[in-house]
Amino acid sequence: MSSPAGPSWPTVLGRLAAGLDLDSDSAAWAVAQVMSGEAAPAQVGAFLLGLQAKGPTAHEVAAAAAVMRDAALPISVPGVLLDVVGTGGDGSGSVNFSTMAAVVAVACGATVVKHGNRAASSKAGTADVLEELGVVIDLGPDAIASCAREAGLAFAFAQVLHPAMKHAAQIRRELGVPTIFNTLGPLTNPARPTAGLIGCASERSAPLMAQVFADRGDRVFVVRGETGWDEISPYGVTQVWDTTRGGVIEERLYAADLGMGGIAEGALVGGDPVTNAEVCRAAFGMPREHPDLALPSDIDAVRAVVSANAAAALAANAAAHGADTSAPLLDRIKAHLGDTRAAIESGAAGGILRRWIDTSRALARG
């Protein structure tokens, strides 16, 4: 008796077109085909849109993430690492909160390897803004590890560390909508951090991501604002999927409880990389590169949101270090809020950013 045929594009795409889930092997095969360049552009586009329309399952996401992470160039940094990253695709047009929150978390004692990319569906992705700030974004794995050890944080540029992703990059840009790769980004950091504040714009994808993190034993908060923000939102309620206590526990946070009450609509809007970099400098009290550029954001409001998100990141980081997690989630986050505010107000966060810029440049020079 012949053995069953393995996965193929007709079977994979046929199941997706019918709204049927893929098994783990088929999901892993399809992602491997995309990353190897063996899939035709039409197959890649059909796979990404079909999976997005159906809605990925936790086992599909886990299988795809495993393929991507195993194929990445590895980064080795000892100790507990934190990532502060969002999926993007929230359509808010806001400034780069996760980037600023990562800097503040380092100013408060964490070690961060931040995974990220250029903008796919927004004006300014993490890589775009860091490059504008002066950080060298295309370091290799060894230099990234050195940067994390010397500066306390480093940037893991997906285009460098996931070279096989080049086969999907142009198609993702042309599609212009979030795909499974937005979900996979935070799950495939080559440094393999065990702590994180992970923003997810998709209400459907957030619990799936949390389940994958929980199954790995990672201590993270996956967060989504009720208006779709991929961070702890200043507007209304933020849903939290907490894996810091084992399994996935759903929680809710309210903006006012974290010092973000009363922020006006439009106060956090960003723009292109130049604008968002200038907002970051202003928020951290650093000299402006373009002092005549009018900033669209309320800087005090930006600082409030950055402080709240950085405090949550520190709570996840503490859990990964073995801290007691029995207190209510809000109390665990608020315990770090004074430190994050002080890091911004004192100039410590700006000092960390300056050190990051200088260290990355020195490593790039060799």
JSON list of N, CA, C and O in Angstrom, two decimals, residues 204-248:
[
{"chain": "A", "resi": 204, "resn": "ARG", "atom": "N", "xyz": [-8.08, 38.31, 16.90]},
{"chain": "A", "resi": 204, "resn": "ARG", "atom": "CA", "xyz": [-8.10, 36.88, 16.58]},
{"chain": "A", "resi": 204, "resn": "ARG", "atom": "C", "xyz": [-6.73, 36.25, 16.80]},
{"chain": "A", "resi": 204, "resn": "ARG", "atom": "O", "xyz": [-6.63, 35.10, 17.27]},
{"chain": "A", "resi": 205, "resn": "SER", "atom": "N", "xyz": [-5.66, 36.97, 16.47]},
{"chain": "A", "resi": 205, "resn": "SER", "atom": "CA", "xyz": [-4.32, 36.39, 16.55]},
{"chain": "A", "resi": 205, "resn": "SER", "atom": "C", "xyz": [-3.72, 36.45, 17.94]},
{"chain": "A", "resi": 205, "resn": "SER", "atom": "O", "xyz": [-2.86, 35.61, 18.28]},
{"chain": "A", "resi": 206, "resn": "ALA", "atom": "N", "xyz": [-4.12, 37.43, 18.76]},
{"chain": "A", "resi": 206, "resn": "ALA", "atom": "CA", "xyz": [-3.47, 37.63, 20.06]},
{"chain": "A", "resi": 206, "resn": "ALA", "atom": "C", "xyz": [-3.49, 36.37, 20.94]},
{"chain": "A", "resi": 206, "resn": "ALA", "atom": "O", "xyz": [-2.44, 35.98, 21.46]},
{"chain": "A", "resi": 207, "resn": "PRO", "atom": "N", "xyz": [-4.63, 35.72, 21.14]},
{"chain": "A", "resi": 207, "resn": "PRO", "atom": "CA", "xyz": [-4.61, 34.52, 21.99]},
{"chain": "A", "resi": 207, "resn": "PRO", "atom": "C", "xyz": [-3.81, 33.38, 21.38]},
{"chain": "A", "resi": 207, "resn": "PRO", "atom": "O", "xyz": [-3.24, 32.56, 22.11]},
{"chain": "A", "resi": 208, "resn": "LEU", "atom": "N", "xyz": [-3.73, 33.32, 20.06]},
{"chain": "A", "resi": 208, "resn": "LEU", "atom": "CA", "xyz": [-2.93, 32.27, 19.42]},
{"chain": "A", "resi": 208, "resn": "LEU", "atom": "C", "xyz": [-1.45, 32.49, 19.72]},
{"chain": "A", "resi": 208, "resn": "LEU", "atom": "O", "xyz": [-0.72, 31.55, 20.05]},
{"chain": "A", "resi": 209, "resn": "MET", "atom": "N", "xyz": [-1.01, 33.74, 19.58]},
{"chain": "A", "resi": 209, "resn": "MET", "atom": "CA", "xyz": [0.38, 34.06, 19.91]},
{"chain": "A", "resi": 209, "resn": "MET", "atom": "C", "xyz": [0.67, 33.74, 21.36]},
{"chain": "A", "resi": 209, "resn": "MET", "atom": "O", "xyz": [1.72, 33.15, 21.68]},
{"chain": "A", "resi": 210, "resn": "ALA", "atom": "N", "xyz": [-0.24, 34.13, 22.25]},
{"chain": "A", "resi": 210, "resn": "ALA", "atom": "CA", "xyz": [-0.03, 33.88, 23.67]},
{"chain": "A", "resi": 210, "resn": "ALA", "atom": "C", "xyz": [0.11, 32.39, 23.95]},
{"chain": "A", "resi": 210, "resn": "ALA", "atom": "O", "xyz": [0.95, 31.97, 24.76]},
{"chain": "A", "resi": 211, "resn": "GLN", "atom": "N", "xyz": [-0.69, 31.58, 23.27]},
{"chain": "A", "resi": 211, "resn": "GLN", "atom": "CA", "xyz": [-0.61, 30.14, 23.49]},
{"chain": "A", "resi": 211, "resn": "GLN", "atom": "C", "xyz": [0.74, 29.58, 23.06]},
{"chain": "A", "resi": 211, "resn": "GLN", "atom": "O", "xyz": [1.32, 28.73, 23.74]},
{"chain": "A", "resi": 212, "resn": "VAL", "atom": "N", "xyz": [1.26, 30.08, 21.94]},
{"chain": "A", "resi": 212, "resn": "VAL", "atom": "CA", "xyz": [2.58, 29.62, 21.49]},
{"chain": "A", "resi": 212, "resn": "VAL", "atom": "C", "xyz": [3.64, 30.01, 22.51]},
{"chain": "A", "resi": 212, "resn": "VAL", "atom": "O", "xyz": [4.50, 29.20, 22.88]},
{"chain": "A", "resi": 213, "resn": "PHE", "atom": "N", "xyz": [3.60, 31.26, 22.98]},
{"chain": "A", "resi": 213, "resn": "PHE", "atom": "CA", "xyz": [4.56, 31.69, 24.01]},
{"chain": "A", "resi": 213, "resn": "PHE", "atom": "C", "xyz": [4.43, 30.83, 25.27]},
{"chain": "A", "resi": 213, "resn": "PHE", "atom": "O", "xyz": [5.43, 30.41, 25.86]},
{"chain": "A", "resi": 214, "resn": "ALA", "atom": "N", "xyz": [3.19, 30.58, 25.70]},
{"chain": "A", "resi": 214, "resn": "ALA", "atom": "CA", "xyz": [2.97, 29.79, 26.91]},
{"chain": "A", "resi": 214, "resn": "ALA", "atom": "C", "xyz": [3.51, 28.38, 26.75]},
{"chain": "A", "resi": 214, "resn": "ALA", "atom": "O", "xyz": [4.13, 27.83, 27.68]},
{"chain": "A", "resi": 215, "resn": "ASP", "atom": "N", "xyz": [3.28, 27.78, 25.59]},
{"chain": "A", "resi": 215, "resn": "ASP", "atom": "CA", "xyz": [3.76, 26.42, 25.36]},
{"chain": "A", "resi": 215, "resn": "ASP", "atom": "C", "xyz": [5.28, 26.34, 25.38]},
{"chain": "A", "resi": 215, "resn": "ASP", "atom": "O", "xyz": [5.86, 25.30, 25.71]},
{"chain": "A", "resi": 216, "resn": "ARG", "atom": "N", "xyz": [5.94, 27.45, 25.04]},
{"chain": "A", "resi": 216, "resn": "ARG", "atom": "CA", "xyz": [7.40, 27.50, 25.11]},
{"chain": "A", "resi": 216, "resn": "ARG", "atom": "C", "xyz": [7.91, 27.74, 26.53]},
{"chain": "A", "resi": 216, "resn": "ARG", "atom": "O", "xyz": [9.09, 27.57, 26.80]},
{"chain": "A", "resi": 217, "resn": "GLY", "atom": "N", "xyz": [7.04, 28.22, 27.41]},
{"chain": "A", "resi": 217, "resn": "GLY", "atom": "CA", "xyz": [7.46, 28.60, 28.74]},
{"chain": "A", "resi": 217, "resn": "GLY", "atom": "C", "xyz": [7.94, 30.03, 28.85]},
{"chain": "A", "resi": 217, "resn": "GLY", "atom": "O", "xyz": [8.53, 30.42, 29.87]},
{"chain": "A", "resi": 218, "resn": "ASP", "atom": "N", "xyz": [7.69, 30.86, 27.83]},
{"chain": "A", "resi": 218, "resn": "ASP", "atom": "CA", "xyz": [8.10, 32.27, 27.87]},
{"chain": "A", "resi": 218, "resn": "ASP", "atom": "C", "xyz": [7.15, 33.07, 28.75]},
{"chain": "A", "resi": 218, "resn": "ASP", "atom": "O", "xyz": [5.96, 32.77, 28.85]},
{"chain": "A", "resi": 219, "resn": "ARG", "atom": "N", "xyz": [7.68, 34.12, 29.36]},
{"chain": "A", "resi": 219, "resn": "ARG", "atom": "CA", "xyz": [6.90, 34.98, 30.26]},
{"chain": "A", "resi": 219, "resn": "ARG", "atom": "C", "xyz": [6.61, 36.29, 29.55]},
{"chain": "A", "resi": 219, "resn": "ARG", "atom": "O", "xyz": [7.47, 37.18, 29.47]},
{"chain": "A", "resi": 220, "resn": "VAL", "atom": "N", "xyz": [5.43, 36.41, 29.00]},
{"chain": "A", "resi": 220, "resn": "VAL", "atom": "CA", "xyz": [5.09, 37.58, 28.20]},
{"chain": "A", "resi": 220, "resn": "VAL", "atom": "C", "xyz": [3.68, 38.06, 28.52]},
{"chain": "A", "resi": 220, "resn": "VAL", "atom": "O", "xyz": [2.84, 37.32, 29.04]},
{"chain": "A", "resi": 221, "resn": "PHE", "atom": "N", "xyz": [3.45, 39.31, 28.16]},
{"chain": "A", "resi": 221, "resn": "PHE", "atom": "CA", "xyz": [2.09, 39.87, 28.08]},
{"chain": "A", "resi": 221, "resn": "PHE", "atom": "C", "xyz": [1.84, 40.16, 26.60]},
{"chain": "A", "resi": 221, "resn": "PHE", "atom": "O", "xyz": [2.57, 40.94, 25.99]},
{"chain": "A", "resi": 222, "resn": "VAL", "atom": "N", "xyz": [0.85, 39.52, 26.04]},
{"chain": "A", "resi": 222, "resn": "VAL", "atom": "CA", "xyz": [0.37, 39.88, 24.72]},
{"chain": "A", "resi": 222, "resn": "VAL", "atom": "C", "xyz": [-0.77, 40.86, 24.92]},
{"chain": "A", "resi": 222, "resn": "VAL", "atom": "O", "xyz": [-1.71, 40.58, 25.66]},
{"chain": "A", "resi": 223, "resn": "VAL", "atom": "N", "xyz": [-0.69, 42.03, 24.30]},
{"chain": "A", "resi": 223, "resn": "VAL", "atom": "CA", "xyz": [-1.65, 43.10, 24.59]},
{"chain": "A", "resi": 223, "resn": "VAL", "atom": "C", "xyz": [-2.29, 43.62, 23.32]},
{"chain": "A", "resi": 223, "resn": "VAL", "atom": "O", "xyz": [-1.68, 43.64, 22.24]},
{"chain": "A", "resi": 224, "resn": "ARG", "atom": "N", "xyz": [-3.54, 44.05, 23.48]},
{"chain": "A", "resi": 224, "resn": "ARG", "atom": "CA", "xyz": [-4.28, 44.66, 22.36]},
{"chain": "A", "resi": 224, "resn": "ARG", "atom": "C", "xyz": [-5.27, 45.67, 22.92]},
{"chain": "A", "resi": 224, "resn": "ARG", "atom": "O", "xyz": [-6.13, 45.32, 23.73]},
{"chain": "A", "resi": 225, "resn": "GLY", "atom": "N", "xyz": [-5.15, 46.93, 22.50]},
{"chain": "A", "resi": 225, "resn": "GLY", "atom": "CA", "xyz": [-6.12, 47.93, 22.89]},
{"chain": "A", "resi": 225, "resn": "GLY", "atom": "C", "xyz": [-7.45, 47.68, 22.21]},
{"chain": "A", "resi": 225, "resn": "GLY", "atom": "O", "xyz": [-7.50, 47.12, 21.11]},
{"chain": "A", "resi": 226, "resn": "GLU", "atom": "N", "xyz": [-8.53, 48.10, 22.85]},
{"chain": "A", "resi": 226, "resn": "GLU", "atom": "CA", "xyz": [-9.85, 47.78, 22.31]},
{"chain": "A", "resi": 226, "resn": "GLU", "atom": "C", "xyz": [-10.12, 48.42, 20.96]},
{"chain": "A", "resi": 226, "resn": "GLU", "atom": "O", "xyz": [-10.99, 47.96, 20.20]},
{"chain": "A", "resi": 227, "resn": "THR", "atom": "N", "xyz": [-9.37, 49.46, 20.62]},
{"chain": "A", "resi": 227, "resn": "THR", "atom": "CA", "xyz": [-9.50, 50.07, 19.29]},
{"chain": "A", "resi": 227, "resn": "THR", "atom": "C", "xyz": [-8.51, 49.46, 18.30]},
{"chain": "A", "resi": 227, "resn": "THR", "atom": "O", "xyz": [-8.39, 49.95, 17.17]},
{"chain": "A", "resi": 228, "resn": "GLY", "atom": "N", "xyz": [-7.81, 48.40, 18.71]},
{"chain": "A", "resi": 228, "resn": "GLY", "atom": "CA", "xyz": [-6.90, 47.72, 17.81]},
{"chain": "A", "resi": 228, "resn": "GLY", "atom": "C", "xyz": [-5.44, 48.07, 17.98]},
{"chain": "A", "resi": 228, "resn": "GLY", "atom": "O", "xyz": [-4.60, 47.60, 17.21]},
{"chain": "A", "resi": 229, "resn": "TRP", "atom": "N", "xyz": [-5.10, 48.89, 18.97]},
{"chain": "A", "resi": 229, "resn": "TRP", "atom": "CA", "xyz": [-3.70, 49.26, 19.18]},
{"chain": "A", "resi": 229, "resn": "TRP", "atom": "C", "xyz": [-2.88, 48.02, 19.51]},
{"chain": "A", "resi": 229, "resn": "TRP", "atom": "O", "xyz": [-3.31, 47.15, 20.27]},
{"chain": "A", "resi": 230, "resn": "ASP", "atom": "N", "xyz": [-1.64, 47.98, 18.98]},
{"chain": "A", "resi": 230, "resn": "ASP", "atom": "CA", "xyz": [-0.77, 46.85, 19.29]},
{"chain": "A", "resi": 230, "resn": "ASP", "atom": "C", "xyz": [0.22, 47.24, 20.41]},
{"chain": "A", "resi": 230, "resn": "ASP", "atom": "O", "xyz": [1.41, 46.94, 20.36]},
{"chain": "A", "resi": 231, "resn": "GLU", "atom": "N", "xyz": [-0.31, 47.84, 21.43]},
{"chain": "A", "resi": 231, "resn": "GLU", "atom": "CA", "xyz": [0.39, 48.12, 22.68]},
{"chain": "A", "resi": 231, "resn": "GLU", "atom": "C", "xyz": [-0.66, 48.40, 23.75]},
{"chain": "A", "resi": 231, "resn": "GLU", "atom": "O", "xyz": [-1.86, 48.36, 23.48]},
{"chain": "A", "resi": 232, "resn": "ILE", "atom": "N", "xyz": [-0.22, 48.66, 24.97]},
{"chain": "A", "resi": 232, "resn": "ILE", "atom": "CA", "xyz": [-1.16, 49.05, 26.01]},
{"chain": "A", "resi": 232, "resn": "ILE", "atom": "C", "xyz": [-1.68, 50.43, 25.64]},
{"chain": "A", "resi": 232, "resn": "ILE", "atom": "O", "xyz": [-0.93, 51.39, 25.52]},
{"chain": "A", "resi": 233, "resn": "SER", "atom": "N", "xyz": [-2.97, 50.52, 25.44]},
{"chain": "A", "resi": 233, "resn": "SER", "atom": "CA", "xyz": [-3.57, 51.69, 24.81]},
{"chain": "A", "resi": 233, "resn": "SER", "atom": "C", "xyz": [-3.95, 52.77, 25.82]},
{"chain": "A", "resi": 233, "resn": "SER", "atom": "O", "xyz": [-4.40, 52.45, 26.92]},
{"chain": "A", "resi": 234, "resn": "PRO", "atom": "N", "xyz": [-3.81, 54.03, 25.42]},
{"chain": "A", "resi": 234, "resn": "PRO", "atom": "CA", "xyz": [-4.28, 55.12, 26.27]},
{"chain": "A", "resi": 234, "resn": "PRO", "atom": "C", "xyz": [-5.78, 55.37, 26.13]},
{"chain": "A", "resi": 234, "resn": "PRO", "atom": "O", "xyz": [-6.30, 56.28, 26.78]},
{"chain": "A", "resi": 235, "resn": "TYR", "atom": "N", "xyz": [-6.43, 54.60, 25.29]},
{"chain": "A", "resi": 235, "resn": "TYR", "atom": "CA", "xyz": [-7.85, 54.83, 25.03]},
{"chain": "A", "resi": 235, "resn": "TYR", "atom": "C", "xyz": [-8.66, 53.62, 25.47]},
{"chain": "A", "resi": 235, "resn": "TYR", "atom": "O", "xyz": [-8.65, 52.57, 24.82]},
{"chain": "A", "resi": 236, "resn": "GLY", "atom": "N", "xyz": [-9.31, 53.74, 26.62]},
{"chain": "A", "resi": 236, "resn": "GLY", "atom": "CA", "xyz": [-10.21, 52.69, 27.08]},
{"chain": "A", "resi": 236, "resn": "GLY", "atom": "C", "xyz": [-9.49, 51.48, 27.64]},
{"chain": "A", "resi": 236, "resn": "GLY", "atom": "O", "xyz": [-8.53, 51.60, 28.40]},
{"chain": "A", "resi": 237, "resn": "VAL", "atom": "N", "xyz": [-9.93, 50.32, 27.21]},
{"chain": "A", "resi": 237, "resn": "VAL", "atom": "CA", "xyz": [-9.49, 49.05, 27.79]},
{"chain": "A", "resi": 237, "resn": "VAL", "atom": "C", "xyz": [-8.45, 48.39, 26.91]},
{"chain": "A", "resi": 237, "resn": "VAL", "atom": "O", "xyz": [-8.53, 48.43, 25.68]},
{"chain": "A", "resi": 238, "resn": "THR", "atom": "N", "xyz": [-7.46, 47.78, 27.55]},
{"chain": "A", "resi": 238, "resn": "THR", "atom": "CA", "xyz": [-6.50, 46.93, 26.86]},
{"chain": "A", "resi": 238, "resn": "THR", "atom": "C", "xyz": [-6.69, 45.49, 27.32]},
{"chain": "A", "resi": 238, "resn": "THR", "atom": "O", "xyz": [-6.70, 45.21, 28.52]},
{"chain": "A", "resi": 239, "resn": "GLN", "atom": "N", "xyz": [-6.87, 44.60, 26.36]},
{"chain": "A", "resi": 239, "resn": "GLN", "atom": "CA", "xyz": [-6.92, 43.17, 26.67]},
{"chain": "A", "resi": 239, "resn": "GLN", "atom": "C", "xyz": [-5.49, 42.66, 26.83]},
{"chain": "A", "resi": 239, "resn": "GLN", "atom": "O", "xyz": [-4.59, 43.03, 26.09]},
{"chain": "A", "resi": 240, "resn": "VAL", "atom": "N", "xyz": [-5.30, 41.78, 27.81]},
{"chain": "A", "resi": 240, "resn": "VAL", "atom": "CA", "xyz": [-3.99, 41.20, 28.08]},
{"chain": "A", "resi": 240, "resn": "VAL", "atom": "C", "xyz": [-4.14, 39.69, 28.14]},
{"chain": "A", "resi": 240, "resn": "VAL", "atom": "O", "xyz": [-5.03, 39.17, 28.81]},
{"chain": "A", "resi": 241, "resn": "TRP", "atom": "N", "xyz": [-3.24, 39.01, 27.43]},
{"chain": "A", "resi": 241, "resn": "TRP", "atom": "CA", "xyz": [-3.12, 37.57, 27.55]},
{"chain": "A", "resi": 241, "resn": "TRP", "atom": "C", "xyz": [-1.79, 37.32, 28.25]},
{"chain": "A", "resi": 241, "resn": "TRP", "atom": "O", "xyz": [-0.71, 37.52, 27.67]},
{"chain": "A", "resi": 242, "resn": "ASP", "atom": "N", "xyz": [-1.85, 36.91, 29.50]},
{"chain": "A", "resi": 242, "resn": "ASP", "atom": "CA", "xyz": [-0.71, 36.85, 30.41]},
{"chain": "A", "resi": 242, "resn": "ASP", "atom": "C", "xyz": [-0.19, 35.41, 30.48]},
{"chain": "A", "resi": 242, "resn": "ASP", "atom": "O", "xyz": [-0.92, 34.51, 30.88]},
{"chain": "A", "resi": 243, "resn": "THR", "atom": "N", "xyz": [1.08, 35.21, 30.10]},
{"chain": "A", "resi": 243, "resn": "THR", "atom": "CA", "xyz": [1.68, 33.88, 30.23]},
{"chain": "A", "resi": 243, "resn": "THR", "atom": "C", "xyz": [2.71, 33.83, 31.35]},
{"chain": "A", "resi": 243, "resn": "THR", "atom": "O", "xyz": [3.46, 32.86, 31.45]},
{"chain": "A", "resi": 244, "resn": "THR", "atom": "N", "xyz": [2.75, 34.86, 32.20]},
{"chain": "A", "resi": 244, "resn": "THR", "atom": "CA", "xyz": [3.79, 34.91, 33.23]},
{"chain": "A", "resi": 244, "resn": "THR", "atom": "C", "xyz": [3.47, 34.05, 34.44]},
{"chain": "A", "resi": 244, "resn": "THR", "atom": "O", "xyz": [4.31, 33.91, 35.33]},
{"chain": "A", "resi": 245, "resn": "ARG", "atom": "N", "xyz": [2.26, 33.49, 34.48]},
{"chain": "A", "resi": 245, "resn": "ARG", "atom": "CA", "xyz": [1.87, 32.67, 35.64]},
{"chain": "A", "resi": 245, "resn": "ARG", "atom": "C", "xyz": [1.60, 31.22, 35.23]},
{"chain": "A", "resi": 245, "resn": "ARG", "atom": "O", "xyz": [0.98, 30.47, 35.99]},
{"chain": "A", "resi": 246, "resn": "GLY", "atom": "N", "xyz": [2.06, 30.84, 34.05]},
{"chain": "A", "resi": 246, "resn": "GLY", "atom": "CA", "xyz": [1.80, 29.51, 33.54]},
{"chain": "A", "resi": 246, "resn": "GLY", "atom": "C", "xyz": [0.49, 29.47, 32.78]},
{"chain": "A", "resi": 246, "resn": "GLY", "atom": "O", "xyz": [-0.52, 29.98, 33.26]},
{"chain": "A", "resi": 247, "resn": "GLY", "atom": "N", "xyz": [0.49, 28.89, 31.60]},
{"chain": "A", "resi": 247, "resn": "GLY", "atom": "CA", "xyz": [-0.71, 28.91, 30.77]},
{"chain": "A", "resi": 247, "resn": "GLY", "atom": "C", "xyz": [-0.98, 30.31, 30.26]},
{"chain": "A", "resi": 247, "resn": "GLY", "atom": "O", "xyz": [-0.10, 31.17, 30.23]},
{"chain": "A", "resi": 248, "resn": "VAL", "atom": "N", "xyz": [-2.22, 30.54, 29.86]},
{"chain": "A", "resi": 248, "resn": "VAL", "atom": "CA", "xyz": [-2.65, 31.85, 29.36]},
{"chain": "A", "resi": 248, "resn": "VAL", "atom": "C", "xyz": [-3.81, 32.33, 30.21]},
{"chain": "A", "resi": 248, "resn": "VAL", "atom": "O", "xyz": [-4.84, 31.64, 30.30]}
]
